[in-house]
Amino acid sequence: MDISLVSTKLGPSGFTLSPEEASAMEVAMLQRQIEEKLSSKLLFWGKLSGEEQDYLLAYSLTPAFGFPDKKFYFCTTAEFTLKQLPELSEEYITKSKGVTGRFRGDPSFPLEEPADDAPEPEDGVEVESFREIHRLAYTVATIDHDVAVVPVGAFIADAAKQIIPNKAYTGLSYGAAGALRSYFHFRKAESPLAVASLEKPGLARPGDIFDAIEDDKPAGAWSVTYDSSSTTACVKSFYWPGYFFFQTVGSAEYGGVYFGNGVPNKDLAFGL
């Protein structure tokens, strides 16, 4: 979401950033955008809490066939300098899946003991090892895959099958904003319907290019409610507690964030 909306739109979620965090993050995001010559502004992704420090995260979108290229950036609440999260090898993905518990808040913290036959590091050369930054990259990508949401019509597939923002999007009506069927996963299409819609010739309907969150299992993994003024619809995930999405009724204004510890609710199916 646009970081300028954090202070005004997160009220129903119970989450927020401190004034220092919000202002420092806004400057860091602008600086990173300029340094990388990005065509569009960075968007705020969320805050992942750690035992010593917290992680603040942002992302960028670049149009591409099938789905925009998405890059994630992070900093800690001790140093507001955004760095790109690394791409992970299959080995590090597997190792990240096996790590449980809370984050420490130190991206360089080692998550495994060095092997007995590991080579000694040469002067000035750091030996690559499995660290918390790799777990962070895996966790952010997993959460984003599972719960990043957009309202129907906010993005469209152009003639070249690139997923792009819909400049004509004007928001959802009161009734549509409060219906789970109006919200979709903001990720590369996985369901047969969405994949086929993007592969067939001609233009695809906005409601056919993404996977619907109402089809997620188990049923009841999502909730959608209105705020106390009934002017904003609020979507929350029960599998990833801390994910919050808002859609202002009758407006093109929407956004989603994650504020949590990076641990899913794996007992959800037993509680529904």
mmCIF file of C-alpha atoms in Angstrom:
data_model
loop_
_atom_site.group_PDB
_atom_site.id
_atom_site.type_symbol
_atom_site.label_atom_id
_atom_site.label_comp_id
_atom_site.label_asym_id
_atom_site.label_seq_id
_atom_site.Cartn_x
_atom_site.Cartn_y
_atom_site.Cartn_z
ATOM 1 C CA MET A 1 0.000 0.000 0.000
ATOM 2 C CA ASP A 2 0.991 3.635 -0.335
ATOM 3 C CA ILE A 3 2.912 4.454 2.830
ATOM 4 C CA SER A 4 1.176 7.832 3.050
ATOM 5 C CA LEU A 5 -2.038 5.943 3.918
ATOM 6 C CA VAL A 6 -0.569 4.069 6.887
ATOM 7 C CA SER A 7 -1.452 6.755 9.404
ATOM 8 C CA THR A 8 -5.054 7.147 8.194
ATOM 9 C CA LYS A 9 -6.243 3.744 6.976
ATOM 10 C CA LEU A 10 -4.925 1.184 9.457
ATOM 11 C CA GLY A 11 -7.194 2.175 12.336
ATOM 12 C CA PRO A 12 -9.563 -0.825 12.036
ATOM 13 C CA SER A 13 -6.585 -3.199 11.945
ATOM 14 C CA GLY A 14 -5.079 -2.080 15.241
ATOM 15 C CA PHE A 15 -1.667 -1.758 13.543
ATOM 16 C CA THR A 16 0.431 1.298 12.855
ATOM 17 C CA LEU A 17 3.967 2.620 12.495
ATOM 18 C CA SER A 18 5.542 5.090 14.871
ATOM 19 C CA PRO A 19 6.032 8.595 13.412
ATOM 20 C CA GLU A 20 9.775 7.899 13.264
ATOM 21 C CA GLU A 21 9.299 4.615 11.415
ATOM 22 C CA ALA A 22 6.806 6.085 8.945
ATOM 23 C CA SER A 23 8.907 9.127 8.053
ATOM 24 C CA ALA A 24 12.189 7.178 7.873
ATOM 25 C CA MET A 25 10.611 4.478 5.737
ATOM 26 C CA GLU A 26 9.099 7.023 3.362
ATOM 27 C CA VAL A 27 12.536 8.608 2.808
ATOM 28 C CA ALA A 28 14.218 5.195 2.418
ATOM 29 C CA MET A 29 11.638 4.074 -0.163
ATOM 30 C CA LEU A 30 12.051 7.239 -2.211
ATOM 31 C CA GLN A 31 15.833 6.935 -2.071
ATOM 32 C CA ARG A 32 15.720 3.336 -3.258
ATOM 33 C CA GLN A 33 13.335 4.226 -6.069
ATOM 34 C CA ILE A 34 15.713 6.924 -7.311
ATOM 35 C CA GLU A 35 18.815 4.730 -6.987
ATOM 36 C CA GLU A 36 17.268 1.903 -9.016
ATOM 37 C CA LYS A 37 15.536 4.263 -11.477
ATOM 38 C CA LEU A 38 12.215 2.510 -10.896
ATOM 39 C CA SER A 39 9.352 3.640 -13.126
ATOM 40 C CA SER A 40 6.842 3.420 -10.280
ATOM 41 C CA LYS A 41 7.049 4.198 -6.579
ATOM 42 C CA LEU A 42 7.825 1.582 -3.962
ATOM 43 C CA LEU A 43 4.895 0.383 -1.891
ATOM 44 C CA PHE A 44 4.876 -0.463 1.798
ATOM 45 C CA TRP A 45 4.505 -4.211 2.449
ATOM 46 C CA GLY A 46 4.487 -4.458 6.219
ATOM 47 C CA LYS A 47 6.325 -4.977 9.493
ATOM 48 C CA LEU A 48 7.644 -8.304 10.718
ATOM 49 C CA SER A 49 8.417 -8.321 14.429
ATOM 50 C CA GLY A 50 11.596 -9.755 15.897
ATOM 51 C CA GLU A 51 12.993 -10.317 19.377
ATOM 52 C CA GLU A 52 15.678 -7.624 19.121
ATOM 53 C CA GLN A 53 14.645 -5.508 16.136
ATOM 54 C CA ASP A 54 11.725 -5.466 13.727
ATOM 55 C CA TYR A 55 11.863 -5.677 9.943
ATOM 56 C CA LEU A 56 10.153 -3.084 7.739
ATOM 57 C CA LEU A 57 9.443 -4.173 4.172
ATOM 58 C CA ALA A 58 8.576 -2.627 0.830
ATOM 59 C CA TYR A 59 8.188 -3.863 -2.735
ATOM 60 C CA SER A 60 8.264 -2.707 -6.337
ATOM 61 C CA LEU A 61 6.252 -3.846 -9.364
ATOM 62 C CA THR A 62 7.474 -4.003 -12.960
ATOM 63 C CA PRO A 63 5.042 -5.015 -15.740
ATOM 64 C CA ALA A 64 5.716 -8.456 -17.228
ATOM 65 C CA PHE A 65 3.898 -11.212 -19.116
ATOM 66 C CA GLY A 66 1.542 -13.192 -16.896
ATOM 67 C CA PHE A 67 2.280 -11.219 -13.741
ATOM 68 C CA PRO A 68 4.412 -8.192 -12.759
ATOM 69 C CA ASP A 69 7.936 -8.793 -11.510
ATOM 70 C CA LYS A 70 7.912 -8.189 -7.777
ATOM 71 C CA LYS A 71 11.007 -7.232 -5.791
ATOM 72 C CA PHE A 72 11.095 -7.036 -2.014
ATOM 73 C CA TYR A 73 13.234 -4.721 0.095
ATOM 74 C CA PHE A 74 13.884 -4.696 3.819
ATOM 75 C CA CYS A 75 15.470 -2.735 6.615
ATOM 76 C CA THR A 76 15.490 -3.051 10.384
ATOM 77 C CA THR A 77 14.137 -0.539 12.870
ATOM 78 C CA ALA A 78 17.770 0.048 13.870
ATOM 79 C CA GLU A 79 18.916 1.157 10.409
ATOM 80 C CA PHE A 80 16.493 2.584 7.862
ATOM 81 C CA THR A 81 18.423 1.679 4.716
ATOM 82 C CA LEU A 82 16.471 -0.528 2.318
ATOM 83 C CA LYS A 83 18.241 -3.514 0.789
ATOM 84 C CA GLN A 84 16.846 -6.044 -1.657
ATOM 85 C CA LEU A 85 15.987 -9.460 -0.296
ATOM 86 C CA PRO A 86 18.046 -12.222 -1.947
ATOM 87 C CA GLU A 87 16.723 -14.822 -4.344
ATOM 88 C CA LEU A 88 16.823 -18.247 -2.751
ATOM 89 C CA SER A 89 18.263 -21.531 -3.930
ATOM 90 C CA GLU A 90 16.200 -24.700 -3.517
ATOM 91 C CA GLU A 91 18.537 -25.671 -0.678
ATOM 92 C CA TYR A 92 17.798 -22.481 1.271
ATOM 93 C CA ILE A 93 14.071 -22.758 0.592
ATOM 94 C CA THR A 94 14.094 -26.248 2.081
ATOM 95 C CA LYS A 95 16.099 -25.092 5.087
ATOM 96 C CA SER A 96 13.801 -22.088 5.630
ATOM 97 C CA LYS A 97 10.767 -24.370 5.761
ATOM 98 C CA GLY A 98 12.347 -26.195 8.682
ATOM 99 C CA VAL A 99 12.934 -23.109 10.837
ATOM 100 C CA THR A 100 10.238 -22.305 13.386
ATOM 101 C CA GLY A 101 9.764 -19.750 16.130
ATOM 102 C CA ARG A 102 10.150 -16.002 16.147
ATOM 103 C CA PHE A 103 12.657 -13.967 14.183
ATOM 104 C CA ARG A 104 15.596 -12.433 15.989
ATOM 105 C CA GLY A 105 15.665 -9.197 13.998
ATOM 106 C CA ASP A 106 19.276 -9.584 12.816
ATOM 107 C CA PRO A 107 19.553 -10.450 9.096
ATOM 108 C CA SER A 108 23.111 -11.752 9.522
ATOM 109 C CA PHE A 109 22.228 -14.108 12.384
ATOM 110 C CA PRO A 110 23.391 -17.663 11.471
ATOM 111 C CA LEU A 111 20.708 -20.341 11.481
ATOM 112 C CA GLU A 112 22.993 -23.355 11.295
ATOM 113 C CA GLU A 113 26.340 -24.399 12.636
ATOM 114 C CA PRO A 114 29.181 -24.351 10.091
ATOM 115 C CA ALA A 115 30.151 -27.769 8.788
ATOM 116 C CA ASP A 116 33.329 -29.313 10.180
ATOM 117 C CA ASP A 117 34.860 -29.365 6.698
ATOM 118 C CA ALA A 118 33.787 -25.804 5.838
ATOM 119 C CA PRO A 119 36.650 -23.785 4.309
ATOM 120 C CA GLU A 120 38.202 -21.042 6.399
ATOM 121 C CA PRO A 121 37.135 -17.577 5.194
ATOM 122 C CA GLU A 122 39.821 -15.677 3.352
ATOM 123 C CA ASP A 123 40.674 -12.142 4.339
ATOM 124 C CA GLY A 124 37.863 -9.827 3.298
ATOM 125 C CA VAL A 125 35.840 -12.670 1.760
ATOM 126 C CA GLU A 126 32.683 -13.792 3.553
ATOM 127 C CA VAL A 127 31.700 -17.431 3.198
ATOM 128 C CA GLU A 128 28.034 -17.781 2.244
ATOM 129 C CA SER A 129 25.942 -19.458 4.944
ATOM 130 C CA PHE A 130 22.297 -19.931 5.833
ATOM 131 C CA ARG A 131 21.239 -16.863 7.811
ATOM 132 C CA GLU A 132 18.091 -15.130 8.997
ATOM 133 C CA ILE A 133 17.962 -12.964 5.868
ATOM 134 C CA HIS A 134 17.287 -16.139 3.863
ATOM 135 C CA ARG A 135 14.474 -17.172 6.177
ATOM 136 C CA LEU A 136 13.105 -13.623 5.942
ATOM 137 C CA ALA A 137 13.107 -13.753 2.130
ATOM 138 C CA TYR A 138 11.299 -17.108 2.184
ATOM 139 C CA THR A 139 8.733 -15.990 4.763
ATOM 140 C CA VAL A 140 7.900 -12.725 2.991
ATOM 141 C CA ALA A 141 7.481 -14.508 -0.349
ATOM 142 C CA THR A 142 5.262 -17.163 1.267
ATOM 143 C CA ILE A 143 3.032 -14.664 3.047
ATOM 144 C CA ASP A 144 2.767 -12.563 -0.099
ATOM 145 C CA HIS A 145 1.795 -15.603 -2.153
ATOM 146 C CA ASP A 146 -0.835 -16.686 0.347
ATOM 147 C CA VAL A 147 -2.529 -13.417 1.257
ATOM 148 C CA ALA A 148 -1.628 -10.440 -0.963
ATOM 149 C CA VAL A 149 -5.031 -9.220 -2.177
ATOM 150 C CA VAL A 150 -6.459 -6.857 -4.810
ATOM 151 C CA PRO A 151 -10.094 -5.946 -5.491
ATOM 152 C CA VAL A 152 -11.706 -7.083 -8.732
ATOM 153 C CA GLY A 153 -11.094 -4.604 -11.531
ATOM 154 C CA ALA A 154 -8.067 -2.914 -9.969
ATOM 155 C CA PHE A 155 -5.760 -4.673 -12.464
ATOM 156 C CA ILE A 156 -6.360 -5.765 -16.034
ATOM 157 C CA ALA A 157 -4.562 -7.846 -18.652
ATOM 158 C CA ASP A 158 -3.648 -5.776 -21.699
ATOM 159 C CA ALA A 159 -3.461 -7.087 -25.272
ATOM 160 C CA ALA A 160 0.064 -8.375 -24.629
ATOM 161 C CA LYS A 161 -1.195 -10.244 -21.522
ATOM 162 C CA GLN A 162 0.716 -7.989 -19.173
ATOM 163 C CA ILE A 163 -1.007 -7.438 -15.832
ATOM 164 C CA ILE A 164 -1.194 -3.676 -15.348
ATOM 165 C CA PRO A 165 -3.062 -1.265 -13.040
ATOM 166 C CA ASN A 166 -6.491 -0.308 -14.342
ATOM 167 C CA LYS A 167 -6.467 3.479 -14.613
ATOM 168 C CA ALA A 168 -10.253 3.429 -14.994
ATOM 169 C CA TYR A 169 -10.786 1.645 -11.669
ATOM 170 C CA THR A 170 -13.200 3.652 -9.510
ATOM 171 C CA GLY A 171 -13.638 1.271 -6.602
ATOM 172 C CA LEU A 172 -16.395 -1.026 -5.392
ATOM 173 C CA SER A 173 -19.971 -0.324 -4.393
ATOM 174 C CA TYR A 174 -21.028 -0.825 -0.779
ATOM 175 C CA GLY A 175 -22.448 -4.270 -1.477
ATOM 176 C CA ALA A 176 -19.521 -5.442 -3.592
ATOM 177 C CA ALA A 177 -16.950 -4.164 -1.103
ATOM 178 C CA GLY A 178 -18.463 -6.333 1.616
ATOM 179 C CA ALA A 179 -18.460 -9.520 -0.483
ATOM 180 C CA LEU A 180 -15.536 -11.936 -0.352
ATOM 181 C CA ARG A 181 -16.034 -12.744 -4.043
ATOM 182 C CA SER A 182 -14.807 -9.227 -4.899
ATOM 183 C CA TYR A 183 -11.237 -9.960 -3.784
ATOM 184 C CA PHE A 184 -8.493 -11.939 -5.501
ATOM 185 C CA HIS A 185 -4.964 -13.144 -4.851
ATOM 186 C CA PHE A 186 -2.405 -10.716 -6.263
ATOM 187 C CA ARG A 187 -0.071 -13.367 -7.641
ATOM 188 C CA LYS A 188 0.556 -15.257 -10.852
ATOM 189 C CA ALA A 189 -2.576 -17.204 -11.805
ATOM 190 C CA GLU A 190 -2.687 -20.797 -10.532
ATOM 191 C CA SER A 191 -6.303 -21.911 -10.917
ATOM 192 C CA PRO A 192 -7.242 -23.552 -14.258
ATOM 193 C CA LEU A 193 -9.826 -20.821 -14.957
ATOM 194 C CA ALA A 194 -7.398 -17.954 -14.488
ATOM 195 C CA VAL A 195 -4.575 -19.663 -16.374
ATOM 196 C CA ALA A 196 -6.849 -20.466 -19.324
ATOM 197 C CA SER A 197 -8.191 -16.921 -19.363
ATOM 198 C CA LEU A 198 -4.700 -15.521 -19.799
ATOM 199 C CA GLU A 199 -3.680 -18.088 -22.402
ATOM 200 C CA LYS A 200 -6.630 -17.769 -24.750
ATOM 201 C CA PRO A 201 -6.631 -15.089 -27.507
ATOM 202 C CA GLY A 202 -8.360 -11.788 -26.892
ATOM 203 C CA LEU A 203 -8.926 -9.697 -23.805
ATOM 204 C CA ALA A 204 -9.602 -11.347 -20.460
ATOM 205 C CA ARG A 205 -12.196 -10.155 -17.979
ATOM 206 C CA PRO A 206 -10.668 -8.578 -14.827
ATOM 207 C CA GLY A 207 -12.419 -11.158 -12.667
ATOM 208 C CA ASP A 208 -10.842 -14.055 -14.567
ATOM 209 C CA ILE A 209 -7.122 -13.212 -14.408
ATOM 210 C CA PHE A 210 -6.511 -13.937 -10.713
ATOM 211 C CA ASP A 211 -7.407 -16.677 -8.219
ATOM 212 C CA ALA A 212 -10.430 -15.887 -6.029
ATOM 213 C CA ILE A 213 -9.732 -15.857 -2.283
ATOM 214 C CA GLU A 214 -13.228 -17.217 -1.605
ATOM 215 C CA ASP A 215 -12.004 -20.531 -3.082
ATOM 216 C CA ASP A 216 -9.220 -20.870 -0.484
ATOM 217 C CA LYS A 217 -9.223 -23.870 1.820
ATOM 218 C CA PRO A 218 -10.257 -24.299 4.512
ATOM 219 C CA ALA A 219 -13.481 -22.367 4.086
ATOM 220 C CA GLY A 220 -13.561 -19.529 6.588
ATOM 221 C CA ALA A 221 -9.885 -18.631 6.189
ATOM 222 C CA TRP A 222 -10.909 -15.045 5.398
ATOM 223 C CA SER A 223 -13.264 -12.475 6.845
ATOM 224 C CA VAL A 224 -14.647 -9.278 5.328
ATOM 225 C CA THR A 225 -16.361 -6.636 7.449
ATOM 226 C CA TYR A 226 -17.059 -2.906 7.387
ATOM 227 C CA ASP A 227 -15.458 -0.380 9.715
ATOM 228 C CA SER A 228 -17.578 1.490 12.262
ATOM 229 C CA SER A 229 -18.414 4.227 9.742
ATOM 230 C CA SER A 230 -19.387 1.689 7.031
ATOM 231 C CA THR A 231 -17.205 3.576 4.554
ATOM 232 C CA THR A 232 -14.388 1.024 4.383
ATOM 233 C CA ALA A 233 -14.407 -2.736 3.855
ATOM 234 C CA CYS A 234 -11.768 -4.658 5.817
ATOM 235 C CA VAL A 235 -10.446 -8.071 4.736
ATOM 236 C CA LYS A 236 -8.437 -10.188 7.173
ATOM 237 C CA SER A 237 -6.646 -13.518 6.949
ATOM 238 C CA PHE A 238 -6.988 -16.055 9.754
ATOM 239 C CA TYR A 239 -4.188 -18.252 8.412
ATOM 240 C CA TRP A 240 -1.674 -15.399 8.474
ATOM 241 C CA PRO A 241 -2.857 -13.332 11.463
ATOM 242 C CA GLY A 242 -1.752 -9.754 10.907
ATOM 243 C CA TYR A 243 -2.650 -9.436 7.236
ATOM 244 C CA PHE A 244 -5.108 -6.584 6.727
ATOM 245 C CA PHE A 245 -6.582 -5.199 3.511
ATOM 246 C CA PHE A 246 -8.888 -2.218 3.111
ATOM 247 C CA GLN A 247 -11.090 -0.944 0.275
ATOM 248 C CA THR A 248 -12.722 2.458 0.611
ATOM 249 C CA VAL A 249 -16.320 2.163 -0.585
ATOM 250 C CA GLY A 250 -16.936 3.943 -3.895
ATOM 251 C CA SER A 251 -13.269 4.947 -4.199
ATOM 252 C CA ALA A 252 -10.184 3.702 -6.008
ATOM 253 C CA GLU A 253 -8.350 3.772 -2.668
ATOM 254 C CA TYR A 254 -7.253 0.384 -1.345
ATOM 255 C CA GLY A 255 -4.232 -1.315 0.160
ATOM 256 C CA GLY A 256 -2.945 -4.256 2.135
ATOM 257 C CA VAL A 257 -0.267 -4.748 4.795
ATOM 258 C CA TYR A 258 1.118 -7.444 7.050
ATOM 259 C CA PHE A 259 1.978 -6.787 10.701
ATOM 260 C CA GLY A 260 2.971 -10.001 12.429
ATOM 261 C CA ASN A 261 5.702 -12.356 13.612
ATOM 262 C CA GLY A 262 5.972 -14.408 10.423
ATOM 263 C CA VAL A 263 4.345 -17.504 11.935
ATOM 264 C CA PRO A 264 1.162 -18.933 10.330
ATOM 265 C CA ASN A 265 -1.843 -20.296 12.202
ATOM 266 C CA LYS A 266 -1.448 -23.945 11.216
ATOM 267 C CA ASP A 267 -4.258 -24.968 13.571
ATOM 268 C CA LEU A 268 -6.813 -22.908 11.631
ATOM 269 C CA ALA A 269 -8.654 -25.921 10.231
ATOM 270 C CA PHE A 270 -9.308 -27.221 13.749
ATOM 271 C CA GLY A 271 -10.693 -23.897 14.941
ATOM 272 C CA LEU A 272 -13.297 -23.391 12.207
#
